[in-house]
PDB file of C-alpha atoms in Angstrom:
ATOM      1  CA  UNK A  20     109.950 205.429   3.573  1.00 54.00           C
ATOM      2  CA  UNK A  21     110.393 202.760   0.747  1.00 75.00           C
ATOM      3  CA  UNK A  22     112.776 200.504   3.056  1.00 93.00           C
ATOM      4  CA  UNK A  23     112.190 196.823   4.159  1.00 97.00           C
ATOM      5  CA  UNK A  24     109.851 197.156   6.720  1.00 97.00           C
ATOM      6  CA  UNK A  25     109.039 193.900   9.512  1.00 98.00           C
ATOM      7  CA  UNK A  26     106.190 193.771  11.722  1.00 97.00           C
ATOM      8  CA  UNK A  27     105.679 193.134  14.441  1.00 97.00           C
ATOM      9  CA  UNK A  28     108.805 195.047  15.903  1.00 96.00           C
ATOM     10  CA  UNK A  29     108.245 193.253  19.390  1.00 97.00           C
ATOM     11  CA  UNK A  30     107.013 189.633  20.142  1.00 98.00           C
ATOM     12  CA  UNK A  31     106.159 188.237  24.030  1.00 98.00           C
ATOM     13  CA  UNK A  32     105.107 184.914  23.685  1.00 98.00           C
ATOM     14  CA  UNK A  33     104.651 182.180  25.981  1.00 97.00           C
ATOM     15  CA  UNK A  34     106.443 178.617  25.225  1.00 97.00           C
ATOM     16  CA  UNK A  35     104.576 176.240  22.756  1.00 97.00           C
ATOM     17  CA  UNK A  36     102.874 179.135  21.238  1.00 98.00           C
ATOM     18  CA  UNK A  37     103.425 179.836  17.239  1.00 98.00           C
ATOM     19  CA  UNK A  38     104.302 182.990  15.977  1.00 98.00           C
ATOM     20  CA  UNK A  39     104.193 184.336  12.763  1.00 98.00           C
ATOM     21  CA  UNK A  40     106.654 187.821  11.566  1.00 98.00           C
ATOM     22  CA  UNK A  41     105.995 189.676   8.169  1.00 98.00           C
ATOM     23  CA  UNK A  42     108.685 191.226   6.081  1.00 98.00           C
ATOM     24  CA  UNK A  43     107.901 193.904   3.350  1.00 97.00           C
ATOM     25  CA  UNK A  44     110.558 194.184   1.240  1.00 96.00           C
ATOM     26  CA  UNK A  45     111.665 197.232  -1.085  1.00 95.00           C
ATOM     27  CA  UNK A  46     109.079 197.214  -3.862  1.00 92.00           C
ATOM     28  CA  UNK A  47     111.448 195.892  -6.952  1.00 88.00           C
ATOM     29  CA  UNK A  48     113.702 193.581  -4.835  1.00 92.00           C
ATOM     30  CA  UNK A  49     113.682 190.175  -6.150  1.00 92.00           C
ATOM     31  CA  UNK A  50     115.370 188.630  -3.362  1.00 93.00           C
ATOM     32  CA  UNK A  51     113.888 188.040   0.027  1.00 95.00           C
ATOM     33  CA  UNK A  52     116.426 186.655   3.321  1.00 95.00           C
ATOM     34  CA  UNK A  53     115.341 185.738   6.506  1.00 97.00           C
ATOM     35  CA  UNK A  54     118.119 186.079   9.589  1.00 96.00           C
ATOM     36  CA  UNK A  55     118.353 185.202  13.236  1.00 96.00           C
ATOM     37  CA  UNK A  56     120.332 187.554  15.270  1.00 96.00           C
ATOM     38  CA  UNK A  57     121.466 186.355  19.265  1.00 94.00           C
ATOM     39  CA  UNK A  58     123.031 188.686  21.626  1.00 90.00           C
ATOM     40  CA  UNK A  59     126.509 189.741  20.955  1.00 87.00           C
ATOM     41  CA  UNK A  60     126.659 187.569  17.928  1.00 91.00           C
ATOM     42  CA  UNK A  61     126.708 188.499  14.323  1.00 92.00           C
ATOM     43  CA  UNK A  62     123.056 187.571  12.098  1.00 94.00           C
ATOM     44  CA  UNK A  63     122.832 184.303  10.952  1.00 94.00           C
ATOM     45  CA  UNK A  64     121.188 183.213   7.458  1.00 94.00           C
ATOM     46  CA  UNK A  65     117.996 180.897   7.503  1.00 95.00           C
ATOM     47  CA  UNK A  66     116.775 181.143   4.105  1.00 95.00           C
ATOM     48  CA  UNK A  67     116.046 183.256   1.074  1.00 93.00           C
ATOM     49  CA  UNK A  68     113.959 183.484  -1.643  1.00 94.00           C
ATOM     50  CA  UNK A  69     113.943 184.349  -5.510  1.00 93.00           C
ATOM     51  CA  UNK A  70     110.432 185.877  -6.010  1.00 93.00           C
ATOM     52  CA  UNK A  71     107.615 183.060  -4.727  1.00 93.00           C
ATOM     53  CA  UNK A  72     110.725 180.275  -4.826  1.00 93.00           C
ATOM     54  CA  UNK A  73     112.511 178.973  -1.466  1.00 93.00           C
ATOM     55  CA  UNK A  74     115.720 178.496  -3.112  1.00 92.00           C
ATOM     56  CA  UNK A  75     118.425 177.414   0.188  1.00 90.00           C
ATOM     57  CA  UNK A  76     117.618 176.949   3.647  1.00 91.00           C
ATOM     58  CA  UNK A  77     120.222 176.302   6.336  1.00 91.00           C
ATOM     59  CA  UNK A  78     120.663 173.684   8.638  1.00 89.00           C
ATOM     60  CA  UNK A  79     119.625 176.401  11.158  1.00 85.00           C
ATOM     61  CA  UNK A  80     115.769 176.520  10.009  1.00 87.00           C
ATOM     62  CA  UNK A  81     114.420 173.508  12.170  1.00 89.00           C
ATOM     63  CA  UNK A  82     111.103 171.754  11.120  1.00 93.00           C
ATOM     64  CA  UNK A  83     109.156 173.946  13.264  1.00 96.00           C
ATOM     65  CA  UNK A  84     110.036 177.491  11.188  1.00 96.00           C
ATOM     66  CA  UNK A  85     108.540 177.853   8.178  1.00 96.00           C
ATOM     67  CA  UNK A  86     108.871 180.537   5.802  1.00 96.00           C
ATOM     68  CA  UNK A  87     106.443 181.471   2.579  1.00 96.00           C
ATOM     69  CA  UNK A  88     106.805 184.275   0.131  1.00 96.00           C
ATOM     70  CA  UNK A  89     103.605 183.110  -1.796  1.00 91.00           C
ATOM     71  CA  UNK A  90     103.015 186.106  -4.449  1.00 87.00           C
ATOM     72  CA  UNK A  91     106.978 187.154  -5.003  1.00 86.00           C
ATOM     73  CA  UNK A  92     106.288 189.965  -2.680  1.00 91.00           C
ATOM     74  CA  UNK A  93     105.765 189.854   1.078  1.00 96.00           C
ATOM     75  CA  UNK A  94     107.169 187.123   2.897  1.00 97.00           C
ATOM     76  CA  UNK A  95     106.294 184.942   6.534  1.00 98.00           C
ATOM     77  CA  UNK A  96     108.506 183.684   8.795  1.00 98.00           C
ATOM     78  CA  UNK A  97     106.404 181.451  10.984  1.00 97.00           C
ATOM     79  CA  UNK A  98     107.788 179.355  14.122  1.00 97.00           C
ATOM     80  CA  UNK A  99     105.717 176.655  15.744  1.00 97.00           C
ATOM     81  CA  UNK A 100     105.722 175.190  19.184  1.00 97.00           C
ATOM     82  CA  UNK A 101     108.029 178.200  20.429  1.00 97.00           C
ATOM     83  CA  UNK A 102     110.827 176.894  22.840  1.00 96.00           C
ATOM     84  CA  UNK A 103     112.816 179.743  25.102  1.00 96.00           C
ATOM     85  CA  UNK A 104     115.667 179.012  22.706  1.00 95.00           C
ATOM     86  CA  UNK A 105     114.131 180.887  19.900  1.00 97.00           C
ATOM     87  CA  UNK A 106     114.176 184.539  21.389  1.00 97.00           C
ATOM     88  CA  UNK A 107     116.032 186.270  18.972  1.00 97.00           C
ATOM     89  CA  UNK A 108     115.900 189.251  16.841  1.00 97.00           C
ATOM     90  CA  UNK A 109     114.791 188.426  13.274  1.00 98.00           C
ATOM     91  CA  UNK A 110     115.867 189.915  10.560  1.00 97.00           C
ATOM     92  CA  UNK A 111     114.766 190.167   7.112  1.00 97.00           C
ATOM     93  CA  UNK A 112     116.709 191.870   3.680  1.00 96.00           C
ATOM     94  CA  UNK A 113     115.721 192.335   0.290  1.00 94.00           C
ATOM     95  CA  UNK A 114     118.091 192.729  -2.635  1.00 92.00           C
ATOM     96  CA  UNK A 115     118.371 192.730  -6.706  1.00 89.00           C
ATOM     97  CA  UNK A 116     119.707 190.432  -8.319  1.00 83.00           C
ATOM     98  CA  UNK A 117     122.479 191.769 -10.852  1.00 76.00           C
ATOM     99  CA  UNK A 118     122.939 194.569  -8.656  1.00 60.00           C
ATOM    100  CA  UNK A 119     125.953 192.519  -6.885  1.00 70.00           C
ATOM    101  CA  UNK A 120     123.323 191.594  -4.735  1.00 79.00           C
ATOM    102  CA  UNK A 121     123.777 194.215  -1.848  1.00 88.00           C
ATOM    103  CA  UNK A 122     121.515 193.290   1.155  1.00 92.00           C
ATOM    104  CA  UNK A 123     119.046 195.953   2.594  1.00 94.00           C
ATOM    105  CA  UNK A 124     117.803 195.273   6.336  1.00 96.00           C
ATOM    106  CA  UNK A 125     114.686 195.814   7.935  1.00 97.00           C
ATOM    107  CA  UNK A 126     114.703 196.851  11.730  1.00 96.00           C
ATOM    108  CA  UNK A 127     113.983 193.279  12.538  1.00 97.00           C
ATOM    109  CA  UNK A 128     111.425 191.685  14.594  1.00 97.00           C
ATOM    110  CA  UNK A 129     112.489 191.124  18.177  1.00 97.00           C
ATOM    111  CA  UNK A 130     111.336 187.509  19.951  1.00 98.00           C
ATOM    112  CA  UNK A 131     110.779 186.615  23.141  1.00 98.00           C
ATOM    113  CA  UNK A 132     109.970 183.287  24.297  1.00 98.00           C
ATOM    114  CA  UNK A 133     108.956 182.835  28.229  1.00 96.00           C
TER     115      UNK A 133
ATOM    116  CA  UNK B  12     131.968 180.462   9.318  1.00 70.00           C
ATOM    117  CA  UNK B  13     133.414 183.757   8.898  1.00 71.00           C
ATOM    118  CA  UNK B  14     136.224 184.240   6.570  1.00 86.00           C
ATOM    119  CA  UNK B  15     136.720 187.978   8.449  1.00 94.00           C
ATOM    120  CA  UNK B  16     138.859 188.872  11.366  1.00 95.00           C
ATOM    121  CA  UNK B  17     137.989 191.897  13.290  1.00 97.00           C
ATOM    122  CA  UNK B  18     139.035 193.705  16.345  1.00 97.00           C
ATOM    123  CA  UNK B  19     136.606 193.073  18.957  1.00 96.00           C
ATOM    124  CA  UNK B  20     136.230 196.540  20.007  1.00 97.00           C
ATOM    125  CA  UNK B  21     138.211 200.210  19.272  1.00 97.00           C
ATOM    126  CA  UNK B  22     137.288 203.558  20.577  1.00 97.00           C
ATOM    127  CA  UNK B  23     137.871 206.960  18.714  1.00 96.00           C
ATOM    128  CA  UNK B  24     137.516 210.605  19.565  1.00 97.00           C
ATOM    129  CA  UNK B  25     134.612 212.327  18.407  1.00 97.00           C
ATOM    130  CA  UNK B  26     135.858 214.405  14.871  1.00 96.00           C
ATOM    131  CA  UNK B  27     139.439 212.124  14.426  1.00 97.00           C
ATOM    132  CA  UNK B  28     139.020 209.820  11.182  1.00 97.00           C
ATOM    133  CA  UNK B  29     137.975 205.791  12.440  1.00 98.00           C
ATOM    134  CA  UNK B  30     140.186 203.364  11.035  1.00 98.00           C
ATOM    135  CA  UNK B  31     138.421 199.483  11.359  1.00 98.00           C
ATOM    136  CA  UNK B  32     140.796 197.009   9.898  1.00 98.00           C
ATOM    137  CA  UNK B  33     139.726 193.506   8.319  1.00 97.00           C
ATOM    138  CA  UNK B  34     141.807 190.475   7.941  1.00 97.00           C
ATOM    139  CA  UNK B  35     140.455 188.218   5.040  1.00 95.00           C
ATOM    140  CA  UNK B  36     143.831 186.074   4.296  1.00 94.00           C
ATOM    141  CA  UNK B  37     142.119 183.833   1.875  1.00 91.00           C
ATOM    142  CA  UNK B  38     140.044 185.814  -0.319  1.00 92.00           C
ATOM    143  CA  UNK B  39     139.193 184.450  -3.829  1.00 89.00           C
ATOM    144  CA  UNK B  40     139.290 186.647  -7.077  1.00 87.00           C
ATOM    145  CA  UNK B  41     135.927 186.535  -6.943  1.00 88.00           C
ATOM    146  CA  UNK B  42     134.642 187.780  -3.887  1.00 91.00           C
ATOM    147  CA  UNK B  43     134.054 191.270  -2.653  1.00 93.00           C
ATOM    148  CA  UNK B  44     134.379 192.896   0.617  1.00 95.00           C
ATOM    149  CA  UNK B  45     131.329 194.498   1.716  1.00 95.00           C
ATOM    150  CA  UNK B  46     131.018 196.703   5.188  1.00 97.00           C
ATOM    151  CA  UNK B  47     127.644 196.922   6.939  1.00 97.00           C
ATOM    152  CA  UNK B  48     126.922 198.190  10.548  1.00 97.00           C
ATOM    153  CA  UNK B  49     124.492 197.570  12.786  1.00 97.00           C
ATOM    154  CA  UNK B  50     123.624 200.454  15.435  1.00 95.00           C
ATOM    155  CA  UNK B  51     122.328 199.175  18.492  1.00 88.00           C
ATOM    156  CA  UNK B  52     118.810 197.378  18.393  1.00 83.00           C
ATOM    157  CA  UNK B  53     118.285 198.584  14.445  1.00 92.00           C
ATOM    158  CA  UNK B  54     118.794 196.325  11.484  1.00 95.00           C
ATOM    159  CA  UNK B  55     122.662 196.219   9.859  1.00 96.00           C
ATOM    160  CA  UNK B  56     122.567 199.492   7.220  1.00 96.00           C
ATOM    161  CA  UNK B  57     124.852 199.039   4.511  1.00 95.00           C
ATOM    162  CA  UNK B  58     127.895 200.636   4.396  1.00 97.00           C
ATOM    163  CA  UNK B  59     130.601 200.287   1.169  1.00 96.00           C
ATOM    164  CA  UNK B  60     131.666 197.250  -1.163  1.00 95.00           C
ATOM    165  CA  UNK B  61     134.770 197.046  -3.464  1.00 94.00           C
ATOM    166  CA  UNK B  62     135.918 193.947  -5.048  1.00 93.00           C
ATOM    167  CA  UNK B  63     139.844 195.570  -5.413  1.00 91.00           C
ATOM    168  CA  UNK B  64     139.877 198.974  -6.135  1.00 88.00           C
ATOM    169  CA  UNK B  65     139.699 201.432  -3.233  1.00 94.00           C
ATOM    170  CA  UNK B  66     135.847 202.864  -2.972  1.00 96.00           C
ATOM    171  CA  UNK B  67     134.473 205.765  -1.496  1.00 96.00           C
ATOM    172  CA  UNK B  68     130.980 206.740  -1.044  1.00 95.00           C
ATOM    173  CA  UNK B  69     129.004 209.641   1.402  1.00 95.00           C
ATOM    174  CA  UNK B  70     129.205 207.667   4.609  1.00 94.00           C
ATOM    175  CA  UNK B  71     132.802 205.816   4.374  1.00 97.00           C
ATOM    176  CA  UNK B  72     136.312 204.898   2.262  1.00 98.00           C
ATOM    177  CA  UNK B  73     137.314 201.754   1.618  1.00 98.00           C
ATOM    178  CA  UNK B  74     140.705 200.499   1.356  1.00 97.00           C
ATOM    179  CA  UNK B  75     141.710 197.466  -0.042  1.00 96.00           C
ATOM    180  CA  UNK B  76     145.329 196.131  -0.030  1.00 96.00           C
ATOM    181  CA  UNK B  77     147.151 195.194  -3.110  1.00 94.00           C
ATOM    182  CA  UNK B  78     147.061 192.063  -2.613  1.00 94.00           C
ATOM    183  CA  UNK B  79     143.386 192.135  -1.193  1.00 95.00           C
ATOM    184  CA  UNK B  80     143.923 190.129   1.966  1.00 95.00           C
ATOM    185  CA  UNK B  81     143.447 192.855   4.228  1.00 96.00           C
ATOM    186  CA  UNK B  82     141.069 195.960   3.892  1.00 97.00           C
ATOM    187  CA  UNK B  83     140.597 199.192   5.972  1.00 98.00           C
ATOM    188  CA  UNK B  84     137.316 201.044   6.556  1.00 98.00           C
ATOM    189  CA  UNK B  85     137.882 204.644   7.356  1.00 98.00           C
ATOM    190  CA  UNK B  86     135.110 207.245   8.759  1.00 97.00           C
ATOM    191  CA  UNK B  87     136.815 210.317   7.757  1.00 96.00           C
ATOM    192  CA  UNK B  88     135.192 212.728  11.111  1.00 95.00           C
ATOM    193  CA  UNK B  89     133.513 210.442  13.382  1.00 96.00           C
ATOM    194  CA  UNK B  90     130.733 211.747  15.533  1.00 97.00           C
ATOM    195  CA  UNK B  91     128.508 209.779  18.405  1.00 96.00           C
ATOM    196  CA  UNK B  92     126.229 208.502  16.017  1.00 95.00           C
ATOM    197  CA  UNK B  93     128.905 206.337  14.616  1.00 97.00           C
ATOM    198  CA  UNK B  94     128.886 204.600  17.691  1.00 97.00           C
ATOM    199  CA  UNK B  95     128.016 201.131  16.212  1.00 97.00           C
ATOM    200  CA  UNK B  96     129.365 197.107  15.703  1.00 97.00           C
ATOM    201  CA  UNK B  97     130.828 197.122  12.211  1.00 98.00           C
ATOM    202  CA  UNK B  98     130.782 194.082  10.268  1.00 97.00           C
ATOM    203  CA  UNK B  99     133.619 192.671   7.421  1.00 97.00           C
ATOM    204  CA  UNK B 100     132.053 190.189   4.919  1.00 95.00           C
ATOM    205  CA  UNK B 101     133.704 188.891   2.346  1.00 93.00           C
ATOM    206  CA  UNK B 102     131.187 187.274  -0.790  1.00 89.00           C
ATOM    207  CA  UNK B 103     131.228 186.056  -4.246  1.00 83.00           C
ATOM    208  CA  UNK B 104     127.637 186.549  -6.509  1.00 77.00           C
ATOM    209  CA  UNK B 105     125.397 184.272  -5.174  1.00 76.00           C
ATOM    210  CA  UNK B 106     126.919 183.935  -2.045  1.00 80.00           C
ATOM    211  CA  UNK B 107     125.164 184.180   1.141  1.00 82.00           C
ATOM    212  CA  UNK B 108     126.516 186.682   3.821  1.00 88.00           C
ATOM    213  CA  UNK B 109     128.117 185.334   6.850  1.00 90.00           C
ATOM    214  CA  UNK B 110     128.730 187.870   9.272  1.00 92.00           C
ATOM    215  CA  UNK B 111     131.363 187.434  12.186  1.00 91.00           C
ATOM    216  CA  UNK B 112     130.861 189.173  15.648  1.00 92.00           C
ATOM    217  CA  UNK B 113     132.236 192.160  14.201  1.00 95.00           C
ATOM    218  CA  UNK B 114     134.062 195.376  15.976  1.00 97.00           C
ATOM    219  CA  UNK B 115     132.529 197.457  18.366  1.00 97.00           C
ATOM    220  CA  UNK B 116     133.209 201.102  17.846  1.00 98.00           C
ATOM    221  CA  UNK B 117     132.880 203.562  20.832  1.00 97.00           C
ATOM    222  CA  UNK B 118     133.488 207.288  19.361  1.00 97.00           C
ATOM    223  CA  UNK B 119     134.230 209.157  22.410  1.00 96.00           C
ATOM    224  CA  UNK B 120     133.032 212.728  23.091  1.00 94.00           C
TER     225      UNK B 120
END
């Protein structure tokens, strides 16, 4: 399967622990996005990347996420100091650019913060 | 936020065509509609785009209005597996995507 692929697929952690999610994306994808999903609401962007560079972040990616794509190819999606507010599923897509930038999902990551 | 409106939820029969309608009033020239849908507890899988001719692909149609402020996606014989929440996003190149809540299909056996 040449998909985007996230691991892990589950995540029990206890409040104040960090966590740290990996995204593969499709092998020639260029473009790397990072997406928090809550119940019964619609995925909302975090940040993407252009190869190894960060280039937006939204107002949604608090000082304790950080995300790193450090070779242009895998990317990290790390949260620190976990509060119960952060169980979520997390999603990451890959894309082209030129290819009017369709997104392809992974199955996400899913969060859960006790 | 969004610049989608969707149904909040529509059933079907099993084998009759699903209709979803999207309401995006203030579409620029330069934006495209893209459909993705997101089974329940998978990632959204990528449907159709069109910026304003109609498109049709293996999974779906897409109709776009002539004036492009509105936009149909049909599933010509729906089965179970269909059973999803269907999202309307409307983008320009470089764009991010903002999804709404989206429409819940139920096809119904």
């Amino acid at each position: 399967d040449t998909g985007v692929s996230q691991d892990p697929r589950h995540k029990i952690t206890k409040r104040g622990q960090n966590v740290t999610f990996r995204c593969d994306p499709i092998s020639e994808h260029n473009r790397l996005y990072w997406y928090r999903q809550t119940l019964g609401q619609g995925p909302e962007f975090l940040t993407y990347f252009q190869n190894e560079a960060q280039l937006e972040k939204s107002r949604l990616l608090s000082d304790r996420f950080s995300a790193e794509r450090p070779k242009g190819s895998f990317s990290t999606l790390e949260i620190q100091r976990t509060e119960q507010g952060d169980s979520a599923m997390y999603l990451c897509a890959s894309s082209l650019v030129g290819d009017q930038e369709t997104q392809y999902f992974g199955p996400g990551t899913r969060l859960l913060v006790l | 936020d969004a610049k989608t409106t969707q149904p909040p939820s529509m059933d079907c029969a099993e084998g009759r065509a699903a209709n979803l309608p999207c309401n995006h009033s203030t579409i620029s020239g330069n934006e495209y509609v893209y459909w993705y849908r997101q089974i329940h507890s998978q990632g959204p899988q990528y449907i159709i785009h069109g910026l304003k001719n109609n498109e049709t692909n293996e999974m779906a149609s897409l109709i776009i209005t002539e004036d492009r402020k509105s936009s149909t996606l049909i599933l010509p014989h729906a089965t179970l597996r269909d059973t999803a929440v269907y999202y309307c996003i409307v983008r320009s190149y470089g764009q991010n995507f903002v999804f709404g809540p989206g429409t819940r299909l139920s096809v119904l056996p």
